Amino acid sequence: MKKTAFYNIHKKLGAKLVDFAGFDMPIQYSSIIAEHKAVRTSVGIFDVSHMGEVFISGNKALEFVQHITVNDASTLSPGRVQYSAMCYPDGGIVDDLLVYKLSDDEFMLVVNASNIDKDYKWMIENNKLDVKIDNQSSDYSLIAVQGPNSHKVVQKVVNDNIDLEYYHFKKEKIAGTDVILSRTGYTGEIGYEIYFKGNEFEAEKIWTEIFEAGKEFNIQPAGLAARDSLRLEMGFCLYGNDIDKTTNTIEAGLGWITKLKKGNFIGREALQKFKDDGVIRKLVGMISDEKIFPRKDYPVYVSGKGVGSVTSGTVSPILEKPIALGYVEKEYSNHDTEISFLIRGKEISAKVVKLPFIKK
Amino acid sequence: MNIPGNLKYTNDHEWVKVEGNVATVGITEYAQGELGDVVFVDIDEGLAEISKGKSFGTIEAVKTVSDLYGPFSGKLIEINSKLSDSPELINEDPFGEGWMIKAELSNTTDLDDLIDAEAYKALIGQ
């Protein structure tokens, strides 16, 4: 199993480690709910070094990124980040990703850990423009510092002013190491993602410096379980659950990143057709007042008949209610539509609601 | 990992404390750790008896849901009422305040299939 540069820190903190995409990752430290609430109310620190970083460079780098992703990377200037996706010709999703414009001829694509090899192969196969594609996933570490106090914490460890706007980044130094400091995250809170190339020694120095800076805010290490419940409260998609090669960006509610007018790209024709003809199902948020919780693959019913299924479900630690994402037939996808989850043979009332579940 | 020597255990990570012909049932410290934060214990209030090996309820954690299985057959006497407001007691004190049910043993021979602390320790690889 692969270990991140923070493995010994997790061990020391008593984390429960599980295999996630081939990495020994902390799923929780103390309590998922406590970690979740720490991020919502103050600040939490996550090791997400399992994420992949692929660098695209060359004078046709932008053209290549435009060809393989659905969003319009031509709108980016250096220092800007964009949420995007790569699709297959049939519109199915290869992966969702972040596109960092490092310079006019260099981009960093941040992809899901479970998809690194697949994505890299996909990029190589579709490299008709002869750009340089450099998978540096194993060399890069990534920490996320998230929560309303994250700005104060990160400012304490960086010399320059870090007043970055959402989805902007800049190069900085933390504990003597060069980092990419990015105002992004997967929690819905103000937060930073910090990328750096370094070994365990540098990684531990950075973690420790942030952790010490966060002590006055009672910073908590947070695991992948809290990361999952945090993103689900915001209605953010998780690849492998809510999106995959069998779902397209239009039905997944990612029409806003699908820029059909930007010029040709892989999947454009199919996605245009989904947009023109309309999709048959849609990804929606669902909530219930019952004390029984929907999980992945549970059926969604309306008047005794199956109309879809849950793709992610949990208890919202903030609302203390069952929440879920799932696909339902389009006619049942409007807000306030009464639906039910079929849970162990029982129909549990719920309704379709507007995302996010938590208003920020 | 706490594995009290005075209790009996099941392969499904439940513990059983026998006092006369009444036994208390809960889940082990190992089990609560694997489940993570427990958010709801669903045991039907109208339940009259439990059956050995059959589900008598479910335990909902943030990440997952797990069935509760009768470690023996018998009449249900009490459900821990504190769990409805404080399911976290299962995480905090699995062998004490986090107990789940008390039931009367129909056949004491059902206990023969339970394992002791040493065997349970081996089961979870401690």
CSV table of C-alpha atoms in Angstrom, one decimal, chain A residues 13-232:
chain,number,residue,atom,x,y,z
A,13,LEU,CA,-2.3,11.1,16.1
A,14,GLY,CA,-4.0,7.8,16.4
A,15,ALA,CA,-5.9,7.9,13.1
A,16,LYS,CA,-7.9,5.0,11.8
A,17,LEU,CA,-6.2,4.2,8.5
A,18,VAL,CA,-8.0,2.5,5.6
A,19,ASP,CA,-7.1,1.6,2.1
A,20,PHE,CA,-8.4,4.3,-0.2
A,21,ALA,CA,-7.4,4.1,-3.9
A,22,GLY,CA,-4.3,2.1,-2.9
A,23,PHE,CA,-3.2,4.6,-0.2
A,24,ASP,CA,-3.1,4.1,3.5
A,25,MET,CA,-5.3,7.1,4.4
A,26,PRO,CA,-6.8,8.4,7.6
A,27,ILE,CA,-10.5,8.0,7.5
A,28,GLN,CA,-11.0,9.5,11.0
A,29,TYR,CA,-9.0,10.6,14.0
A,30,SER,CA,-11.3,11.1,16.9
A,31,SER,CA,-14.9,11.3,15.7
A,32,ILE,CA,-16.3,12.1,12.2
A,33,ILE,CA,-18.9,14.4,13.6
A,34,ALA,CA,-16.5,16.3,15.8
A,35,GLU,CA,-14.1,16.7,12.8
A,36,HIS,CA,-16.9,17.8,10.5
A,37,LYS,CA,-18.1,20.4,13.0
A,38,ALA,CA,-14.5,21.7,13.6
A,39,VAL,CA,-14.3,22.5,9.9
A,40,ARG,CA,-17.8,24.1,9.8
A,41,THR,CA,-17.1,26.2,12.9
A,42,SER,CA,-13.4,26.8,13.1
A,43,VAL,CA,-10.7,25.0,11.2
A,44,GLY,CA,-9.6,21.5,10.2
A,45,ILE,CA,-6.5,20.1,8.4
A,46,PHE,CA,-6.7,17.2,5.9
A,47,ASP,CA,-4.0,15.2,4.2
A,48,VAL,CA,-5.2,14.7,0.7
A,49,SER,CA,-1.9,13.8,-0.9
A,50,HIS,CA,-3.5,10.9,-2.6
A,51,MET,CA,-4.9,13.3,-5.2
A,52,GLY,CA,-3.0,13.3,-8.5
A,53,GLU,CA,-1.1,16.1,-10.1
A,54,VAL,CA,-0.5,16.0,-13.9
A,55,PHE,CA,1.4,18.8,-15.5
A,56,ILE,CA,0.7,19.8,-19.1
A,57,SER,CA,3.3,22.0,-20.8
A,58,GLY,CA,4.3,23.2,-24.3
A,59,ASN,CA,3.1,26.0,-26.6
A,60,LYS,CA,0.0,24.0,-27.3
A,61,ALA,CA,-0.8,23.3,-23.7
A,62,LEU,CA,-4.0,25.4,-23.7
A,63,GLU,CA,-5.2,23.8,-26.9
A,64,PHE,CA,-4.7,20.4,-25.4
A,65,VAL,CA,-6.5,21.2,-22.1
A,66,GLN,CA,-9.4,22.7,-24.2
A,67,HIS,CA,-9.5,19.5,-26.2
A,68,ILE,CA,-9.7,17.1,-23.2
A,69,THR,CA,-11.8,19.1,-20.7
A,70,VAL,CA,-15.3,20.4,-20.9
A,71,ASN,CA,-14.9,23.8,-19.2
A,72,ASP,CA,-13.4,26.8,-21.0
A,73,ALA,CA,-9.8,27.0,-19.9
A,74,SER,CA,-9.2,29.9,-22.3
A,75,THR,CA,-10.8,32.2,-19.7
A,76,LEU,CA,-8.1,31.4,-17.2
A,77,SER,CA,-5.2,33.7,-16.6
A,78,PRO,CA,-2.1,32.6,-14.7
A,79,GLY,CA,-3.0,32.2,-11.0
A,80,ARG,CA,-6.6,31.1,-11.7
A,81,VAL,CA,-8.2,27.7,-11.0
A,82,GLN,CA,-11.2,26.1,-12.7
A,83,TYR,CA,-13.4,23.2,-11.9
A,84,SER,CA,-13.8,21.0,-14.9
A,85,ALA,CA,-14.2,17.4,-16.1
A,86,MET,CA,-12.9,15.2,-18.8
A,87,CYS,CA,-15.5,13.2,-20.8
A,88,TYR,CA,-15.5,10.3,-23.2
A,89,PRO,CA,-16.9,10.8,-26.7
A,90,ASP,CA,-20.3,9.5,-25.5
A,91,GLY,CA,-20.4,12.2,-22.8
A,92,GLY,CA,-19.6,9.8,-19.9
A,93,ILE,CA,-17.2,11.3,-17.4
A,94,VAL,CA,-13.6,10.2,-17.2
A,95,ASP,CA,-13.0,12.3,-14.1
A,96,ASP,CA,-13.7,15.6,-12.6
A,97,LEU,CA,-10.7,17.8,-11.9
A,98,LEU,CA,-9.2,21.2,-11.1
A,99,VAL,CA,-7.3,23.0,-13.9
A,100,TYR,CA,-4.6,25.3,-12.6
A,101,LYS,CA,-3.1,27.8,-15.1
A,102,LEU,CA,0.5,28.1,-14.0
A,103,SER,CA,1.7,30.1,-17.0
A,104,ASP,CA,0.7,30.6,-20.6
A,105,ASP,CA,2.2,27.3,-21.5
A,106,GLU,CA,1.8,25.3,-18.4
A,107,PHE,CA,-1.2,23.8,-16.6
A,108,MET,CA,-1.5,21.6,-13.5
A,109,LEU,CA,-4.5,19.2,-13.6
A,110,VAL,CA,-5.5,17.8,-10.2
A,111,VAL,CA,-7.4,14.5,-10.5
A,112,ASN,CA,-8.9,12.0,-8.2
A,113,ALA,CA,-6.6,9.4,-6.6
A,114,SER,CA,-8.6,6.5,-7.9
A,115,ASN,CA,-8.3,7.7,-11.4
A,116,ILE,CA,-4.7,8.8,-11.7
A,117,ASP,CA,-3.5,5.9,-13.9
A,118,LYS,CA,-6.7,6.0,-16.0
A,119,ASP,CA,-6.6,9.7,-16.5
A,120,TYR,CA,-2.9,9.8,-17.4
A,121,LYS,CA,-3.4,7.1,-20.0
A,122,TRP,CA,-6.4,9.0,-21.4
A,123,MET,CA,-4.3,12.1,-21.7
A,124,ILE,CA,-1.5,10.3,-23.4
A,125,GLU,CA,-3.9,8.6,-25.8
A,126,ASN,CA,-5.4,11.9,-26.8
A,127,ASN,CA,-2.2,13.8,-27.1
A,128,LYS,CA,-2.3,14.7,-30.8
A,129,LEU,CA,-0.7,18.1,-30.1
A,130,ASP,CA,2.5,16.7,-28.8
A,131,VAL,CA,2.4,18.5,-25.4
A,132,LYS,CA,4.5,17.4,-22.5
A,133,ILE,CA,2.3,15.3,-20.1
A,134,ASP,CA,4.1,14.8,-16.8
A,135,ASN,CA,2.4,12.8,-14.0
A,136,GLN,CA,4.0,14.1,-10.8
A,137,SER,CA,1.4,12.6,-8.5
A,138,SER,CA,3.9,10.6,-6.5
A,139,ASP,CA,6.1,13.6,-5.9
A,140,TYR,CA,3.4,16.0,-4.7
A,141,SER,CA,1.8,16.3,-1.3
A,142,LEU,CA,-1.4,18.1,-0.7
A,143,ILE,CA,-2.8,19.5,2.6
A,144,ALA,CA,-6.2,21.1,2.8
A,145,VAL,CA,-6.8,23.7,5.6
A,146,GLN,CA,-10.5,24.4,5.7
A,147,GLY,CA,-12.9,26.3,7.8
A,148,PRO,CA,-13.9,29.9,8.8
A,149,ASN,CA,-10.6,30.3,10.7
A,150,SER,CA,-8.4,28.9,7.9
A,151,HIS,CA,-7.4,32.3,6.6
A,152,LYS,CA,-6.1,33.4,10.0
A,153,VAL,CA,-4.2,30.1,10.4
A,154,VAL,CA,-2.6,30.1,7.0
A,155,GLN,CA,-1.7,33.8,7.2
A,156,LYS,CA,0.3,33.0,10.3
A,157,VAL,CA,2.6,30.7,8.4
A,158,VAL,CA,3.0,32.7,5.2
A,159,ASN,CA,5.0,36.0,5.0
A,160,ASP,CA,3.1,37.6,2.2
A,161,ASN,CA,-0.5,38.8,2.4
A,162,ILE,CA,-2.7,35.8,1.4
A,163,ASP,CA,-5.9,37.6,0.5
A,164,LEU,CA,-6.7,35.3,-2.4
A,165,GLU,CA,-10.0,35.3,-4.1
A,166,TYR,CA,-11.9,32.0,-4.4
A,167,TYR,CA,-10.3,29.8,-7.1
A,168,HIS,CA,-7.1,31.8,-7.2
A,169,PHE,CA,-3.7,30.6,-6.2
A,170,LYS,CA,-0.2,31.8,-5.8
A,171,LYS,CA,3.3,30.5,-5.1
A,172,GLU,CA,4.4,30.9,-1.5
A,173,LYS,CA,6.8,29.4,1.0
A,174,ILE,CA,5.7,27.6,4.2
A,175,ALA,CA,8.3,26.3,6.6
A,176,GLY,CA,11.0,27.0,4.0
A,177,THR,CA,9.3,24.9,1.3
A,178,ASP,CA,7.9,26.2,-2.0
A,179,VAL,CA,4.2,25.6,-2.1
A,180,ILE,CA,1.2,26.4,-4.4
A,181,LEU,CA,-1.3,28.1,-2.1
A,182,SER,CA,-4.7,27.7,-3.6
A,183,ARG,CA,-8.0,29.1,-2.3
A,184,THR,CA,-10.0,26.0,-3.1
A,185,GLY,CA,-11.5,23.1,-1.2
A,186,TYR,CA,-14.1,20.4,-1.1
A,187,THR,CA,-16.0,21.5,2.1
A,188,GLY,CA,-17.9,24.6,1.2
A,189,GLU,CA,-16.0,26.6,3.8
A,190,ILE,CA,-13.3,29.2,3.2
A,191,GLY,CA,-10.2,27.2,2.8
A,192,TYR,CA,-6.8,26.6,1.3
A,193,GLU,CA,-5.2,23.7,-0.5
A,194,ILE,CA,-1.5,23.6,-0.3
A,195,TYR,CA,0.5,21.7,-2.9
A,196,PHE,CA,4.2,21.0,-2.5
A,197,LYS,CA,6.9,18.7,-3.6
A,198,GLY,CA,8.9,17.3,-0.8
A,199,ASN,CA,9.8,14.4,1.4
A,200,GLU,CA,8.5,13.3,4.8
A,201,PHE,CA,10.8,15.8,6.6
A,202,GLU,CA,9.4,18.8,4.7
A,203,ALA,CA,5.9,17.5,4.9
A,204,GLU,CA,6.0,17.1,8.7
A,205,LYS,CA,7.5,20.6,9.1
A,206,ILE,CA,4.7,22.1,7.1
A,207,TRP,CA,2.0,20.1,8.9
A,208,THR,CA,3.5,21.0,12.3
A,209,GLU,CA,3.8,24.6,11.5
A,210,ILE,CA,0.2,24.9,10.4
A,211,PHE,CA,-1.0,22.7,13.3
A,212,GLU,CA,0.8,24.9,15.8
A,213,ALA,CA,-0.5,28.1,14.2
A,214,GLY,CA,-4.0,26.6,14.4
A,215,LYS,CA,-3.9,25.6,18.1
A,216,GLU,CA,-5.4,28.9,19.2
A,217,PHE,CA,-8.4,28.0,17.0
A,218,ASN,CA,-8.5,24.5,18.2
A,219,ILE,CA,-7.5,23.1,14.8
A,220,GLN,CA,-8.5,19.5,14.3
A,221,PRO,CA,-7.0,16.9,12.0
A,222,ALA,CA,-9.9,15.7,9.8
A,223,GLY,CA,-10.1,12.4,7.9
A,224,LEU,CA,-11.6,11.3,4.6
A,225,ALA,CA,-15.0,10.5,6.3
A,226,ALA,CA,-15.5,14.1,7.4
A,227,ARG,CA,-14.3,15.2,4.0
A,228,ASP,CA,-17.1,13.1,2.5
A,229,SER,CA,-19.8,14.3,4.8
A,230,LEU,CA,-18.7,17.9,4.3
A,231,ARG,CA,-18.8,17.7,0.5
A,232,LEU,CA,-22.1,15.9,0.6
